[in-house]
Short mmCIF file of C-alpha atoms in Angstrom, two decimals:
data_model
loop_
_atom_site.label_atom_id
_atom_site.label_comp_id
_atom_site.label_asym_id
_atom_site.label_seq_id
_atom_site.Cartn_x
_atom_site.Cartn_y
_atom_site.Cartn_z
CA MET T 121 -59.22 55.13 -64.11
CA LYS T 122 -60.05 58.73 -65.56
CA VAL T 123 -57.90 61.61 -65.52
CA SER T 124 -59.08 65.40 -65.12
CA LEU T 125 -56.96 68.40 -65.43
CA GLU T 126 -59.87 70.73 -65.00
CA TYR T 127 -58.36 73.76 -62.92
CA ASP T 128 -61.48 74.54 -61.08
CA GLU T 129 -62.37 71.15 -60.08
CA ILE T 130 -58.72 70.60 -58.84
CA HIS T 131 -58.74 73.90 -56.99
CA SER T 132 -61.95 73.17 -55.27
CA TYR T 133 -60.30 70.22 -53.47
CA ILE T 134 -57.15 72.43 -52.83
CA THR T 135 -59.64 74.79 -51.06
CA GLN T 136 -61.50 72.17 -49.16
CA PHE T 137 -58.60 70.45 -47.72
CA ASP T 138 -56.53 73.76 -47.30
CA LEU T 139 -53.70 72.13 -49.36
CA LYS T 140 -52.20 75.56 -49.59
CA ARG T 141 -50.58 75.16 -46.34
CA VAL T 142 -49.12 71.91 -47.37
CA PHE T 143 -47.50 73.03 -50.69
CA SER T 144 -45.39 76.34 -50.71
CA GLU T 145 -46.10 76.98 -54.41
CA TRP T 146 -49.35 75.02 -54.89
CA ASP T 147 -50.51 77.22 -57.87
CA THR T 148 -47.39 75.86 -60.02
CA ILE T 149 -47.68 72.30 -59.29
CA PRO T 150 -49.08 70.06 -62.10
CA PHE T 151 -51.88 68.44 -60.29
CA GLN T 152 -54.01 65.70 -61.93
CA LEU T 153 -57.37 64.57 -60.61
CA ARG T 154 -57.48 60.72 -60.96
CA ILE T 155 -61.08 59.19 -60.79
CA TYR T 156 -61.44 55.55 -59.92
CA GLU T 157 -64.79 53.47 -59.79
CA LYS T 158 -65.77 51.07 -57.00
CA ASP T 159 -63.41 47.85 -56.79
CA GLU T 160 -60.87 49.55 -59.21
CA VAL T 161 -57.13 49.17 -58.15
CA VAL T 162 -55.36 52.56 -57.41
CA LEU T 163 -52.07 51.00 -56.49
CA ARG T 164 -50.88 47.50 -57.10
CA GLU T 165 -48.66 45.79 -54.67
CA GLY T 166 -45.16 45.27 -56.37
CA ASP T 167 -45.59 47.92 -59.03
CA GLU T 168 -43.15 50.81 -59.28
CA LEU T 169 -44.54 54.18 -57.64
CA ASP T 170 -45.35 56.71 -60.35
CA GLY T 171 -46.12 59.56 -57.95
CA ILE T 172 -47.83 60.82 -54.63
CA TYR T 173 -51.72 60.42 -54.27
CA LEU T 174 -53.80 62.47 -52.02
CA LEU T 175 -57.25 60.90 -51.36
CA VAL T 176 -59.81 63.81 -51.48
CA GLU T 177 -63.09 61.93 -52.02
CA GLY T 178 -64.26 58.31 -51.55
CA GLN T 179 -62.86 55.60 -49.70
CA THR T 180 -59.92 52.97 -50.23
CA LYS T 181 -59.02 49.57 -48.53
CA VAL T 182 -55.34 48.92 -48.17
CA THR T 183 -54.38 45.17 -48.11
CA THR T 184 -51.18 43.39 -48.07
CA SER T 185 -50.25 39.99 -49.43
CA VAL T 186 -49.19 37.00 -47.28
CA GLU T 187 -47.39 33.77 -48.28
CA THR T 188 -50.36 31.82 -49.17
CA GLY T 189 -51.18 34.39 -51.90
CA LYS T 190 -54.21 35.50 -50.06
CA SER T 191 -54.60 39.22 -48.90
CA LEU T 192 -54.85 40.44 -45.23
CA LEU T 193 -56.68 43.65 -44.60
CA LEU T 194 -54.56 46.55 -43.16
CA ARG T 195 -57.14 49.55 -42.97
CA PHE T 196 -59.65 51.66 -44.63
CA CYS T 197 -58.57 55.08 -45.77
CA HIS T 198 -60.82 58.32 -45.97
CA PRO T 199 -59.83 61.71 -47.08
CA LEU T 200 -57.39 63.33 -46.44
CA SER T 201 -54.97 60.13 -46.92
CA ILE T 202 -51.59 60.20 -48.68
CA PHE T 203 -50.40 57.16 -50.57
CA GLY T 204 -46.90 56.58 -51.80
CA ASP T 205 -45.02 58.31 -49.07
CA ILE T 206 -43.23 55.24 -47.83
CA GLU T 207 -42.36 53.95 -51.14
CA LEU T 208 -40.92 57.60 -52.25
CA ILE T 209 -38.82 57.82 -48.93
CA GLN T 210 -37.49 54.30 -48.90
CA LYS T 211 -37.24 54.13 -52.84
CA VAL T 212 -38.96 50.71 -53.01
CA ALA T 213 -41.79 49.14 -54.99
CA ILE T 214 -45.36 49.78 -53.90
CA GLN T 215 -45.72 48.06 -50.50
CA SER T 216 -49.44 47.39 -50.32
CA GLN T 217 -52.49 47.27 -52.62
CA VAL T 218 -54.81 50.06 -52.56
CA GLU T 219 -58.31 49.43 -53.98
CA ALA T 220 -61.33 51.90 -54.22
CA VAL T 221 -64.34 50.68 -52.29
CA ALA T 222 -66.69 53.45 -53.60
CA ASP T 223 -66.14 55.95 -56.17
CA THR T 224 -63.02 57.64 -55.27
CA ARG T 225 -60.99 60.75 -56.41
CA LEU T 226 -57.35 61.57 -55.72
CA LEU T 227 -55.04 64.48 -56.42
CA PHE T 228 -51.98 63.07 -58.03
CA VAL T 229 -48.40 64.53 -58.29
CA ALA T 230 -45.95 62.91 -60.70
CA LYS T 231 -42.73 61.24 -59.01
CA GLN T 232 -40.45 63.67 -61.01
CA THR T 233 -42.20 66.67 -59.65
CA VAL T 234 -42.31 65.30 -56.11
CA GLU T 235 -38.31 64.55 -56.22
CA LYS T 236 -37.22 67.74 -57.87
CA ARG T 237 -39.51 70.26 -55.91
CA LEU T 238 -41.57 68.94 -53.05
CA MET T 239 -38.73 66.84 -51.37
CA GLN T 240 -37.13 70.29 -50.87
CA ASP T 241 -40.46 71.93 -49.43
CA TYR T 242 -40.55 71.94 -45.70
CA ARG T 243 -44.47 72.31 -45.59
CA PHE T 244 -44.78 69.18 -47.59
CA LEU T 245 -42.12 67.14 -45.81
CA ASN T 246 -44.01 68.06 -42.35
CA GLU T 247 -47.27 66.81 -43.73
CA LEU T 248 -45.70 63.61 -44.91
CA LEU T 249 -44.25 63.20 -41.44
CA LYS T 250 -47.84 63.35 -39.97
CA HIS T 251 -49.08 60.83 -42.23
CA LEU T 252 -46.27 58.65 -41.78
CA SER T 253 -46.86 58.73 -37.93
CA PHE T 254 -50.33 58.00 -38.27
CA LYS T 255 -49.61 54.89 -40.46
CA LEU T 256 -47.16 53.49 -37.88
CA GLN T 257 -50.17 53.94 -35.37
CA THR T 258 -52.54 52.16 -37.53
CA CYS T 259 -50.02 49.40 -38.49
CA THR T 260 -49.79 48.87 -34.75
CA SER T 261 -53.60 48.69 -34.54
CA SER T 262 -53.99 46.27 -37.47
CA SER T 263 -51.13 43.92 -36.12
CA LYS T 264 -52.93 43.77 -32.87
CA ILE T 265 -56.03 42.97 -34.46
CA ASN T 266 -54.93 40.41 -36.87
CA LEU T 267 -52.64 38.68 -34.26
CA LEU T 268 -54.46 38.78 -31.22
CA ALA T 269 -58.27 39.35 -31.96
CA THR T 270 -60.76 36.35 -32.39
CA VAL T 271 -62.37 35.75 -35.80
CA GLU T 272 -65.56 37.12 -34.14
CA GLU T 273 -63.78 40.22 -32.87
CA ARG T 274 -62.26 40.91 -36.32
CA PHE T 275 -65.42 40.42 -37.99
CA ALA T 276 -67.17 42.88 -35.62
CA ILE T 277 -64.27 45.28 -36.18
CA TYR T 278 -64.67 45.01 -39.95
CA LEU T 279 -68.36 45.71 -39.74
CA VAL T 280 -67.98 48.48 -37.37
CA THR T 281 -65.31 50.13 -39.61
CA THR T 282 -67.40 50.09 -42.62
CA ARG T 283 -70.61 51.20 -40.92
CA LEU T 284 -70.44 54.47 -42.67
CA SER T 285 -71.19 52.99 -46.20
CA SER T 286 -74.03 50.53 -44.98
CA GLY T 287 -75.33 51.84 -41.85
CA PHE T 288 -76.28 49.93 -38.69
CA SER T 289 -79.90 48.35 -38.63
CA LYS T 290 -79.90 48.29 -42.39
CA GLU T 291 -79.61 45.39 -44.72
CA ILE T 292 -76.15 44.61 -46.00
CA HIS T 293 -76.44 43.17 -49.58
CA THR T 294 -74.20 40.86 -51.53
CA LEU T 295 -71.48 40.30 -48.85
CA ASN T 296 -68.77 38.13 -50.47
CA ILE T 297 -68.01 35.91 -47.58
CA PRO T 298 -64.87 34.13 -49.15
CA GLU T 299 -63.34 37.46 -49.67
CA ILE T 300 -64.03 39.00 -46.33
CA ALA T 301 -62.81 35.71 -44.73
CA SER T 302 -59.69 35.97 -46.64
CA LEU T 303 -58.99 39.52 -45.52
CA LEU T 304 -59.63 38.69 -42.05
CA GLY T 305 -57.28 35.81 -42.24
CA THR T 306 -59.71 32.96 -41.68
CA THR T 307 -61.82 30.47 -43.61
CA THR T 308 -65.28 30.98 -45.17
CA ARG T 309 -66.49 28.23 -42.96
CA HIS T 310 -65.33 29.64 -39.90
CA LEU T 311 -66.65 32.95 -40.73
CA ASN T 312 -70.14 31.41 -41.49
CA ARG T 313 -69.89 29.93 -37.97
CA VAL T 314 -69.25 33.39 -36.70
CA ILE T 315 -72.09 34.67 -38.52
CA ASP T 316 -74.41 32.12 -37.36
CA LYS T 317 -73.48 32.61 -33.83
CA LEU T 318 -74.07 36.39 -33.96
CA SER T 319 -77.34 35.79 -35.65
CA GLU T 320 -78.53 33.33 -32.75
CA ALA T 321 -77.44 35.90 -30.10
CA GLY T 322 -79.79 38.38 -32.03
CA ILE T 323 -76.93 40.83 -33.33
CA LEU T 324 -77.37 39.91 -36.85
CA SER T 325 -80.25 38.43 -38.82
CA ARG T 326 -79.33 36.54 -42.13
CA LYS T 327 -81.33 37.46 -45.18
CA ARG T 328 -81.15 36.18 -48.84
CA GLY T 329 -77.84 37.83 -50.33
CA GLY T 330 -76.90 39.27 -46.98
CA PHE T 331 -77.98 39.99 -43.59
CA VAL T 332 -79.16 43.04 -41.31
CA VAL T 333 -77.43 44.29 -38.49
CA ILE T 334 -79.72 44.57 -35.47
CA GLU T 335 -77.78 45.34 -32.59
CA GLY T 336 -74.99 47.80 -33.66
CA ASP T 337 -74.23 48.66 -30.09
CA LYS T 338 -73.48 45.09 -29.24
CA LEU T 339 -71.46 44.80 -32.15
CA ASN T 340 -69.38 47.80 -31.13
CA ASP T 341 -68.92 46.24 -27.73
CA ILE T 342 -67.59 43.00 -29.35
CA SER T 343 -65.04 45.28 -31.39
CA ALA T 344 -63.62 46.68 -28.15
CA GLY T 345 -63.06 50.07 -29.72
CA LEU T 346 -60.69 48.76 -32.20
CA ARG T 347 -60.76 49.88 -36.15
CA TYR T 348 -59.28 48.89 -39.42
CA GLU T 349 -58.28 52.60 -39.96
#
């Protein structure tokens, strides 16, 4: 992680996302810009929260641990997302792991500043309410996917959700099948069978080190409109 205090850089994100409407005294808040590389952990499940994070560039993956020690995928997040709101309000340790899946930037406000100033700011609290409501909605969707969808449907949902970084009808390289299988709550063997089935149906085409999505529309049909986001 790298930290920037460059005013012009921070102010450009405040302007881009109209954050002046979120913070009544935005120009007196000591923002940091935290920069994470792909695969770097932003928040680690079980750690103590150090502040509020606002995703302003890039993409993150949110997962939660299960009893077997494996992780289960909850959602992918895009700007503008907020992290740390649940932990701040409930006064608990970090509930889910947040990991950068691309080069990612987040505006950060330290916990002390949030508690002393922002928790009395009705604009900020109104924004938190919006994001908490959205998280409740996405948690309902992810529960439906993880509990009721077949592995084939879950894999289709995973691919459709991540389409922006790969693009349909383009080659997808270096997929970590065991990791994806774990995130989808299945085994590597079962997921490979699903990939073989989709390949036989002409939806995917296996290639060395990955595969090509041929029929994006059919993959979208299998996903039934559900998304990990």
